[in-house]
XYZ file of C-alpha atoms in Angstrom:
654
model
C -76.562 185.248 -36.373
C -79.671 183.121 -36.843
C -80.413 184.927 -40.114
C -76.857 184.232 -41.318
C -77.220 180.513 -40.517
C -80.532 180.392 -42.352
C -79.076 182.188 -45.374
C -76.062 179.881 -45.562
C -78.258 176.808 -45.173
C -80.578 177.866 -47.987
C -77.667 178.875 -50.228
C -75.905 175.538 -49.756
C -79.090 173.580 -50.352
C -79.808 175.579 -53.494
C -76.269 175.029 -54.756
C -76.510 171.273 -54.147
C -79.878 171.040 -55.877
C -78.569 173.034 -58.844
C -75.558 170.783 -59.230
C -77.669 167.640 -59.085
C -80.172 169.093 -61.551
C -77.406 170.068 -64.002
C -75.855 166.597 -63.693
C -79.207 164.907 -64.284
C -80.074 167.077 -67.272
C -76.701 166.598 -68.951
C -76.836 162.844 -68.423
C -80.367 162.799 -69.842
C -79.353 164.699 -72.977
C -76.354 162.470 -73.583
C -78.402 159.321 -73.067
C -81.273 160.509 -75.242
C -79.348 161.207 -78.422
C -78.195 158.079 -80.310
C -74.412 157.922 -80.702
C -73.655 154.312 -81.642
C -72.948 153.340 -85.233
C -76.153 152.183 -86.916
C -79.478 153.277 -88.345
C -82.354 154.845 -86.383
C -85.956 155.845 -87.034
C -86.296 159.398 -85.701
C -89.629 161.243 -85.256
C -89.757 164.581 -87.092
C -91.257 167.313 -84.903
C -91.621 169.738 -87.782
C -89.935 172.060 -90.214
C -89.594 175.767 -89.381
C -89.200 177.932 -92.467
C -88.296 181.535 -93.268
C -91.350 181.798 -95.555
C -93.037 185.258 -95.388
C -96.606 184.147 -94.477
C -98.053 181.880 -91.782
C -100.115 179.851 -94.287
C -96.947 179.017 -96.197
C -95.028 178.166 -93.006
C -97.843 175.850 -91.908
C -97.854 174.020 -95.259
C -94.065 173.654 -95.213
C -93.926 172.354 -91.617
C -94.566 168.734 -92.662
C -92.512 168.807 -95.866
C -90.019 166.294 -94.383
C -92.766 163.918 -93.199
C -93.355 162.521 -89.717
C -90.185 160.461 -89.437
C -86.741 160.114 -90.985
C -83.944 157.555 -90.971
C -80.727 158.630 -89.252
C -77.536 156.715 -90.030
C -74.456 157.153 -87.840
C -71.306 155.996 -89.633
C -68.003 154.651 -88.350
C -66.314 158.044 -88.750
C -69.028 159.750 -86.674
C -70.769 161.489 -89.587
C -74.557 161.408 -89.633
C -76.751 161.075 -92.706
C -80.497 161.630 -92.819
C -82.802 159.917 -95.300
C -86.173 161.668 -95.653
C -89.270 161.156 -97.772
C -90.347 164.543 -99.093
C -94.071 165.311 -98.876
C -96.428 167.034 -101.309
C -97.713 170.344 -99.851
C -100.872 172.440 -100.267
C -100.756 176.156 -99.404
C -104.118 177.798 -98.589
C -103.345 181.332 -99.726
C -106.344 182.799 -101.525
C -106.911 179.356 -103.000
C -105.186 175.983 -102.860
C -101.697 175.964 -104.346
C -99.992 172.602 -104.942
C -96.264 172.732 -104.277
C -93.207 170.525 -103.801
C -89.567 170.623 -102.768
C -87.385 170.610 -105.872
C -84.015 170.404 -104.166
C -82.439 170.005 -100.743
C -79.007 171.625 -100.826
C -76.239 169.018 -100.613
C -78.653 166.054 -100.798
C -78.512 163.004 -103.060
C -81.794 162.066 -104.739
C -82.555 158.373 -104.197
C -85.928 158.296 -106.005
C -88.376 160.611 -107.767
C -92.160 160.854 -108.182
C -94.777 162.773 -110.191
C -96.776 165.413 -108.275
C -99.161 168.314 -108.993
C -97.836 171.881 -109.141
C -99.713 175.206 -109.309
C -97.337 176.911 -111.721
C -98.903 180.421 -111.790
C -99.046 182.502 -108.607
C -102.451 184.221 -108.483
C -104.089 181.413 -110.477
C -104.206 178.298 -108.245
C -106.237 176.363 -110.827
C -103.317 176.385 -113.298
C -102.067 172.931 -112.221
C -99.556 170.740 -114.081
C -97.673 167.527 -113.336
C -93.952 167.659 -112.601
C -91.185 165.232 -111.691
C -89.846 165.941 -108.198
C -87.557 164.210 -105.660
C -89.258 161.698 -103.367
C -86.530 160.217 -101.155
C -83.282 162.105 -100.522
C -80.214 161.487 -98.392
C -78.293 164.386 -96.871
C -75.563 164.841 -94.291
C -76.960 166.118 -91.002
C -75.408 169.520 -90.219
C -74.399 170.788 -86.795
C -77.380 171.740 -84.640
C -78.006 175.415 -83.924
C -78.252 176.886 -80.438
C -81.901 175.769 -80.162
C -81.169 172.190 -81.192
C -82.566 172.497 -84.732
C -80.798 171.532 -87.950
C -80.532 174.218 -90.667
C -81.111 173.339 -94.329
C -81.602 175.257 -97.543
C -84.348 174.014 -99.867
C -85.760 175.115 -103.200
C -89.571 174.998 -103.437
C -91.502 175.437 -106.684
C -94.175 177.601 -105.015
C -91.601 180.090 -103.725
C -90.055 180.251 -107.204
C -93.449 181.006 -108.808
C -94.155 183.712 -106.199
C -90.901 185.560 -106.844
C -90.621 184.786 -110.560
C -87.116 183.384 -110.113
C -85.390 180.600 -108.204
C -85.557 181.452 -104.535
C -83.869 179.148 -101.986
C -85.623 178.991 -98.608
C -83.911 178.533 -95.242
C -85.593 175.926 -93.044
C -84.839 174.387 -89.660
C -85.567 170.703 -89.071
C -86.559 169.706 -85.541
C -85.954 166.061 -84.631
C -87.128 164.116 -81.576
C -83.813 162.344 -80.979
C -84.901 161.315 -77.487
C -87.372 158.884 -79.062
C -85.120 157.568 -81.830
C -85.407 153.816 -82.286
C -82.607 151.745 -83.731
C -83.295 149.963 -87.033
C -81.884 146.494 -86.516
C -80.764 144.629 -89.641
C -81.124 140.868 -89.278
C -79.891 140.042 -92.794
C -76.395 138.906 -91.771
C -77.762 136.888 -88.838
C -80.374 135.139 -90.989
C -77.739 134.395 -93.637
C -75.407 132.936 -91.028
C -78.199 130.791 -89.533
C -79.198 129.508 -92.975
C -75.572 128.667 -93.789
C -74.948 126.729 -90.571
C -78.214 124.787 -90.828
C -76.893 123.237 -94.057
C -74.021 121.615 -92.160
C -74.363 117.826 -92.173
C -74.276 116.317 -88.674
C -72.482 113.226 -90.028
C -69.458 115.337 -90.954
C -68.787 116.767 -87.479
C -68.093 115.537 -83.966
C -71.347 115.072 -82.068
C -70.427 117.234 -79.046
C -69.402 120.281 -81.065
C -72.315 119.896 -83.474
C -74.838 119.797 -80.621
C -73.294 122.932 -79.145
C -73.650 124.623 -82.538
C -77.324 123.561 -82.700
C -77.937 125.148 -79.289
C -76.416 128.451 -80.442
C -78.468 128.315 -83.672
C -81.653 127.869 -81.593
C -80.777 130.947 -79.506
C -79.967 132.905 -82.664
C -83.352 132.018 -84.196
C -85.070 133.226 -81.021
C -83.172 136.517 -81.260
C -84.346 137.268 -84.815
C -86.817 140.185 -84.707
C -86.437 140.327 -80.903
C -83.011 141.930 -80.420
C -82.687 145.054 -78.306
C -79.772 146.435 -80.341
C -77.567 145.827 -83.373
C -74.723 145.072 -80.970
C -76.704 142.120 -79.631
C -77.151 140.795 -83.171
C -73.440 141.257 -83.909
C -72.546 139.433 -80.694
C -74.783 136.514 -81.676
C -73.130 136.287 -85.114
C -69.759 136.108 -83.364
C -71.045 133.291 -81.118
C -72.256 131.393 -84.170
C -68.836 131.797 -85.789
C -67.132 130.618 -82.612
C -69.353 127.524 -82.476
C -68.719 126.883 -86.172
C -64.941 127.235 -85.779
C -65.045 124.815 -82.827
C -66.520 122.054 -85.015
C -64.289 119.045 -85.553
C -64.535 117.556 -89.051
C -64.913 113.775 -88.777
C -66.086 113.159 -92.346
C -62.962 111.099 -93.078
C -63.616 108.871 -90.066
C -67.284 108.498 -91.008
C -66.418 107.566 -94.584
C -63.738 105.121 -93.454
C -66.188 103.413 -91.072
C -68.680 102.982 -93.920
C -65.933 101.545 -96.118
C -64.914 99.133 -93.359
C -68.477 97.901 -93.016
C -68.479 97.009 -96.710
C -65.425 94.746 -96.387
C -66.385 91.124 -97.056
C -65.804 88.703 -94.205
C -65.018 85.792 -96.550
C -61.927 87.600 -97.918
C -60.067 87.506 -94.582
C -58.967 85.009 -91.954
C -61.542 84.472 -89.229
C -59.265 85.631 -86.409
C -58.070 88.837 -88.141
C -61.594 89.796 -89.179
C -62.938 89.219 -85.643
C -60.292 91.538 -84.157
C -61.007 94.076 -86.872
C -64.744 94.132 -86.051
C -63.981 94.634 -82.339
C -61.738 97.642 -83.069
C -64.331 99.040 -85.460
C -66.942 98.974 -82.670
C -64.495 100.691 -80.308
C -63.966 103.487 -82.826
C -67.711 103.920 -83.424
C -68.312 104.304 -79.681
C -65.352 106.643 -79.232
C -66.495 108.780 -82.157
C -69.320 110.153 -79.967
C -66.761 111.542 -77.496
C -64.569 113.424 -79.972
C -63.866 116.978 -78.795
C -60.690 117.994 -80.604
C -58.958 117.512 -83.933
C -56.353 115.466 -82.116
C -59.055 113.042 -80.897
C -60.196 112.598 -84.506
C -56.643 111.908 -85.730
C -56.122 109.236 -83.051
C -59.317 107.435 -84.053
C -58.467 107.677 -87.746
C -55.093 106.074 -87.048
C -56.778 103.242 -85.112
C -59.012 102.551 -88.088
C -56.100 102.589 -90.531
C -54.037 100.285 -88.292
C -56.975 97.881 -87.909
C -57.341 97.600 -91.684
C -53.644 96.914 -92.118
C -53.870 93.990 -89.656
C -56.536 92.222 -91.747
C -55.156 89.082 -93.417
C -56.405 88.044 -96.828
C -57.474 84.532 -97.715
C -56.091 83.686 -101.090
C -55.781 86.594 -103.534
C -54.737 90.141 -102.595
C -57.646 92.586 -102.944
C -55.771 95.619 -101.555
C -55.679 97.369 -104.959
C -59.409 96.774 -105.397
C -60.144 98.215 -101.972
C -57.883 101.206 -102.658
C -59.794 101.876 -105.880
C -63.154 101.525 -104.127
C -61.995 104.030 -101.543
C -61.400 106.619 -104.285
C -64.975 106.460 -105.574
C -66.484 109.974 -105.075
C -69.225 110.404 -102.466
C -71.336 112.706 -104.663
C -72.792 110.699 -107.554
C -75.184 113.542 -108.391
C -72.208 115.595 -109.661
C -71.534 113.229 -112.566
C -73.296 112.273 -115.777
C -75.536 109.251 -115.501
C -73.639 107.257 -118.139
C -70.189 107.714 -116.582
C -71.454 106.978 -113.067
C -73.343 103.841 -114.180
C -70.182 102.581 -115.872
C -68.325 102.933 -112.583
C -71.074 101.123 -110.652
C -70.973 98.300 -113.211
C -67.232 97.973 -112.672
C -67.767 97.892 -108.901
C -70.458 95.229 -109.109
C -68.309 93.152 -111.468
C -65.670 92.500 -108.796
C -65.589 88.820 -107.783
C -64.527 88.162 -104.208
C -63.026 85.009 -102.695
C -60.613 84.310 -105.572
C -57.327 82.608 -104.798
C -53.676 83.412 -105.471
C -53.908 81.768 -108.879
C -56.485 84.410 -109.915
C -54.401 87.417 -108.844
C -54.212 88.796 -112.393
C -58.009 88.735 -112.590
C -58.261 90.527 -109.229
C -55.804 93.186 -110.385
C -57.842 93.605 -113.589
C -60.902 94.431 -111.479
C -58.860 97.137 -109.728
C -57.572 98.544 -113.022
C -61.093 98.633 -114.470
C -62.307 100.534 -111.416
C -59.448 103.036 -111.713
C -60.194 103.616 -115.408
C -63.894 104.209 -114.728
C -63.045 106.687 -111.947
C -60.784 108.619 -114.318
C -63.520 108.564 -116.965
C -66.118 110.113 -114.653
C -67.605 113.141 -116.388
C -68.758 116.083 -114.318
C -72.133 117.632 -115.076
C -72.295 121.213 -116.276
C -72.817 123.856 -113.608
C -76.322 125.303 -113.252
C -76.388 128.845 -114.658
C -80.082 129.479 -113.821
C -79.303 132.113 -111.187
C -76.882 133.839 -113.552
C -79.500 134.015 -116.310
C -82.082 135.390 -113.860
C -79.614 138.037 -112.684
C -78.769 139.039 -116.261
C -82.471 139.579 -117.011
C -82.602 142.119 -114.171
C -79.903 144.337 -115.689
C -81.761 147.563 -116.664
C -81.743 148.756 -120.256
C -80.169 152.123 -121.066
C -78.350 152.166 -117.707
C -76.016 154.887 -118.917
C -78.879 157.373 -119.203
C -80.325 156.762 -115.745
C -77.421 155.875 -113.471
C -73.970 157.174 -112.610
C -71.035 156.041 -114.701
C -69.320 154.412 -111.737
C -72.311 152.288 -110.662
C -73.031 151.270 -114.281
C -69.399 150.172 -114.682
C -69.746 147.930 -111.610
C -72.731 146.164 -113.219
C -70.930 145.782 -116.544
C -67.828 144.422 -114.802
C -69.961 141.853 -112.959
C -71.603 140.803 -116.234
C -68.256 140.602 -118.039
C -66.843 138.456 -115.219
C -69.295 135.643 -115.992
C -67.352 132.570 -117.140
C -69.362 130.050 -119.141
C -69.171 126.264 -119.439
C -67.890 125.591 -115.923
C -68.590 122.203 -114.383
C -70.705 121.462 -111.316
C -67.657 121.199 -109.041
C -67.355 124.978 -109.489
C -71.043 125.667 -108.813
C -70.199 128.004 -105.936
C -68.206 130.206 -108.309
C -71.135 130.310 -110.746
C -73.565 131.232 -107.948
C -71.146 133.953 -106.817
C -71.194 135.422 -110.335
C -74.988 135.718 -110.069
C -74.717 137.241 -106.585
C -72.164 139.802 -107.813
C -74.496 140.902 -110.616
C -77.450 141.180 -108.208
C -75.362 143.195 -105.723
C -74.120 145.582 -108.433
C -77.699 146.145 -109.670
C -78.853 146.990 -106.137
C -76.052 149.550 -105.833
C -76.976 151.407 -109.027
C -77.083 155.125 -108.204
C -79.387 157.460 -110.071
C -77.879 160.535 -111.610
C -78.650 163.747 -109.740
C -81.271 165.973 -111.325
C -81.628 169.675 -112.056
C -84.722 171.534 -110.708
C -86.372 171.315 -114.138
C -86.044 167.541 -114.043
C -83.205 167.337 -116.566
C -80.410 165.022 -115.667
C -76.880 166.233 -115.197
C -74.233 164.473 -117.271
C -71.606 162.708 -115.179
C -68.901 165.055 -116.463
C -70.640 167.995 -114.767
C -70.389 166.511 -111.310
C -66.850 167.818 -110.807
C -65.144 171.168 -111.563
C -63.562 171.774 -114.997
C -65.797 169.050 -116.488
C -63.225 166.386 -115.661
C -63.616 163.125 -113.783
C -60.729 162.135 -111.550
C -59.618 158.561 -112.238
C -59.432 157.866 -108.506
C -61.191 159.850 -105.743
C -59.016 160.870 -102.835
C -61.445 159.457 -100.250
C -63.652 157.372 -102.509
C -63.658 153.595 -103.087
C -60.548 152.080 -104.660
C -60.570 149.958 -107.817
C -58.721 146.780 -106.809
C -57.958 146.023 -110.451
C -56.435 149.441 -111.212
C -54.406 150.414 -108.160
C -51.866 153.188 -108.509
C -48.353 152.790 -107.138
C -48.396 153.028 -103.346
C -48.968 151.040 -100.161
C -52.399 149.621 -99.245
C -53.996 147.642 -96.421
C -56.715 144.992 -96.719
C -58.338 142.501 -94.315
C -57.342 138.846 -94.820
C -58.265 135.486 -93.260
C -56.939 131.960 -93.730
C -59.821 129.758 -94.954
C -60.351 126.030 -95.457
C -59.258 124.798 -98.893
C -62.799 123.919 -100.029
C -65.309 124.601 -97.253
C -66.585 128.106 -96.595
C -65.071 128.251 -93.114
C -61.873 129.327 -91.375
C -58.848 127.060 -91.604
C -57.501 125.206 -88.573
C -54.496 127.524 -88.855
C -56.594 130.703 -89.173
C -55.321 132.107 -85.859
C -51.794 132.141 -87.274
C -52.730 135.029 -89.575
C -52.560 138.658 -88.385
C -54.844 141.030 -90.302
C -54.696 143.375 -92.149
C -52.187 142.502 -94.846
C -50.365 145.110 -96.929
C -50.176 145.397 -100.713
C -47.266 147.313 -102.238
C -47.865 148.410 -105.830
C -44.663 149.377 -107.615
C -44.494 149.963 -111.364
C -47.874 148.278 -111.584
C -46.681 145.063 -109.842
C -48.707 144.092 -106.754
C -46.832 142.414 -103.881
C -48.797 141.218 -100.845
C -47.267 141.067 -97.355
C -49.067 138.771 -94.883
C -48.208 138.508 -91.201
C -48.196 135.421 -88.986
C -47.994 134.566 -85.320
C -47.696 131.373 -83.222
C -50.852 129.266 -82.883
C -51.917 126.537 -80.464
C -53.140 122.996 -81.171
C -54.194 121.670 -77.760
C -50.995 121.706 -75.676
C -48.773 122.267 -78.713
C -47.660 125.640 -80.115
C -46.450 126.030 -83.701
C -45.814 128.692 -86.352
C -46.204 128.644 -90.118
C -42.737 127.908 -91.509
C -43.427 127.755 -95.240
C -46.082 129.034 -97.622
C -46.753 128.428 -101.309
C -49.035 130.501 -103.538
C -50.955 129.163 -106.550
C -50.088 131.282 -109.599
C -51.992 131.873 -112.842
C -49.926 129.186 -114.594
C -51.294 126.508 -112.288
C -48.110 126.135 -110.226
C -47.376 126.712 -106.534
C -44.629 129.292 -105.946
C -42.782 129.694 -102.636
C -43.641 132.834 -100.676
C -40.598 134.772 -99.424
C -39.941 134.944 -95.672
C -39.376 138.663 -95.037
C -39.161 138.757 -91.223
C -38.725 136.323 -88.317
C -38.992 136.292 -84.526
C -37.045 133.688 -82.572
C -36.405 131.821 -85.799
C -40.113 131.668 -86.715
C -41.398 133.582 -89.766
C -43.626 136.582 -88.983
C -43.954 138.034 -92.496
C -44.314 136.388 -95.921
C -44.454 138.190 -99.257
C -45.552 137.079 -102.712
C -46.616 138.592 -106.004
C -50.410 138.869 -106.021
C -51.597 136.398 -108.696
C -55.015 138.062 -109.130
C -57.581 140.231 -107.308
C -60.265 137.604 -106.764
C -61.669 136.975 -103.275
C -59.783 133.719 -102.622
C -56.103 132.937 -103.232
C -55.155 129.241 -103.185
C -52.164 128.554 -100.922
C -50.358 125.715 -99.189
C -48.994 126.172 -95.656
C -46.626 124.039 -93.602
C -46.199 124.516 -89.824
C -43.481 121.786 -89.734
C -45.378 119.783 -87.098
C -43.969 116.276 -86.974
C -47.196 114.565 -85.900
C -48.892 116.103 -88.961
C -46.207 114.693 -91.224
C -44.335 117.962 -91.829
C -46.487 118.279 -94.930
C -48.030 121.166 -96.850
C -51.734 121.689 -96.145
C -54.100 123.136 -98.733
C -55.851 126.386 -97.734
C -57.081 129.691 -99.155
C -56.428 133.308 -98.246
C -59.725 135.209 -98.209
C -59.157 138.869 -99.166
C -61.933 141.308 -98.230
C -61.363 144.001 -100.864
C -64.263 146.032 -99.440
C -61.846 147.010 -96.640
C -59.106 148.089 -99.066
C -57.547 151.412 -98.061
C -54.460 153.336 -99.130
C -51.743 153.884 -96.521
C -49.328 155.839 -98.698
C -49.038 157.045 -102.290
C -45.319 156.251 -102.179
C -44.447 152.583 -102.733
C -41.057 153.259 -101.110
C -42.416 155.198 -98.134
C -39.917 154.586 -95.335
C -42.462 155.626 -92.699
C -44.544 152.527 -93.432
C -42.974 149.280 -92.211
C -44.310 146.644 -94.614
C -42.526 143.899 -92.655
C -44.701 144.377 -89.578
C -48.502 144.458 -89.126
C -50.218 147.734 -88.326
C -51.013 148.459 -84.663
C -52.872 150.999 -82.569
C -56.414 151.414 -81.300
C -58.744 154.299 -82.125
C -59.408 156.760 -79.368
C -62.920 157.372 -78.179
C -64.612 160.315 -76.536
C -65.757 158.359 -73.492
C -63.149 159.960 -71.216
C -64.662 163.394 -71.831
C -68.052 162.351 -70.492
C -66.519 160.489 -67.554
C -64.434 163.521 -66.605
C -67.516 165.731 -66.765
C -69.481 163.389 -64.495
C -66.595 163.180 -62.018
C -66.346 166.989 -61.929
C -70.071 167.388 -61.310
C -70.006 164.691 -58.620
C -67.070 166.411 -56.934
C -68.856 169.773 -56.876
C -71.967 168.128 -55.438
C -69.958 166.439 -52.658
C -68.212 169.754 -51.905
C -71.577 171.451 -51.525
C -72.806 168.696 -49.192
C -69.598 168.933 -47.110
C -69.982 172.702 -46.796
C -73.559 172.336 -45.557
C -72.596 169.718 -42.944
C -69.698 171.824 -41.707
C -71.860 174.953 -41.342
C -74.493 173.093 -39.370
C -71.882 171.690 -37.003
C -70.184 175.094 -36.626
C -73.333 176.981 -35.673
C -74.571 174.175 -33.469
C -71.383 174.508 -31.395
C -71.890 178.276 -31.298
């Protein structure tokens, strides 16, 4: 009986240890291999080849270098970017050799290397053009954890006298993969927000934004993951969206300070100055848009209560208020003429001189209308155009060359400085298209393949099934695209941005594009409202009413309109019918992110797609599989422990 107890005790202990070891090992493997979307630097342990001799295998072992870049995409696919290495085989002499092709890979760049072209005569060396950096989809790992590839190597070809593909297995040290963190978007966001003028925003919100910017600057080059960087960008956006624009109040205060005391009764001017001081002090405590509106109304009311002495200068003051705040945007001559008109105004005139006072106002108005904008600066555009490569068609794919040509063709000349952002965007589009130029794939002998040989039957499909869509040449069907409601002029979200539900849908029927945008209730402090009307700026320079396609509780939830163009921003006017805002239309822009454009259906009349409602549903993840596995292992471990305790108690009682 003692032997039985000992056997059971050892068996239970062994079972428990095995379960815990299995659990630990599985958890270690899952934790070691990167799974999150992003890019990683992965150490290369070596390349095992099916070459016939050890000397050749040894030379080929480092053909993929010491490290590679692994990119995990949103759909879970993995792509490996490797820098191919020159090899020397010591086989009765030194043979120079190179990889000519990695099956299924895209060549990103090439180089010139030595090649011993005659087997048996290692001194017969020539120069040849070979791939340097290639990108290839990572295949499924084999049972030993290696990744199988097929490569073509010039040395193996010269040995056999014909092209001879070689099977290799790439071994990666995924346990020591390090994420490559891209700070470009974060740095761009920081640079953008640092240009914001403190005078244009409420002090409390602006200080909070400054604090977030400081934390973001500290994170640059110190983040532990891309997710941390993304989270910081979201915090910056939140702080930016929380800003309250007080530029109108600031400008009005400055205008009030320029009012001349001698033009008003002593009592009315004294009260006006007191209210002005109250507003200046209260301006520091603004937290919401509603606070800003209340102060603006106080200022406007205070100005109305001023009483003139003698002549009425209200038209003069109204004209002065319309003088632009950016003199640098206008030609020197036209701006100086306006300043002369301003300085020519005589104050303190009586009722008898009212015609003279009104003449000052009219002169000011005429000079404002005559202001001449400066030409936009096309320096960046010219610099971008100089970077466009010559003979692109010979070196790069037809599709990437077309993108560059389209960007160049889209340049509009002779715009004024008020459209400088559009001009700068033209330059940015050209630069971006140049960076995305893709080299044509090459044959082993270095000759380039014509684009029409990339697909079977020597024909190019006008639109790839899973490839990028051409927003300007969409076929009939139903599409989805991300949209946001932006400020009319500033590069920031509109106050009513939360009323929009993304993505929108685009229905193309007989070549006509109709966009469907979706809305929801939004909150302003303690008030809730919905967009009731929308107008869209057409190509003829007129605002057309969008059609209400669906409602909920009497509030519109879907608007439709014919898409006026496929540019990034669409000018619109929206009206939430809020009485305190004057039930008026507010200028805004719909920002359309065409990089997210995807096709939902090839049938524009597809009844399975409800274009009157936004899409819904969340992607499933594989997390539940791992959790279930851990729970199962934990349960088995607890069962083993329970068995051991029970056996001890049983035999102790015996």
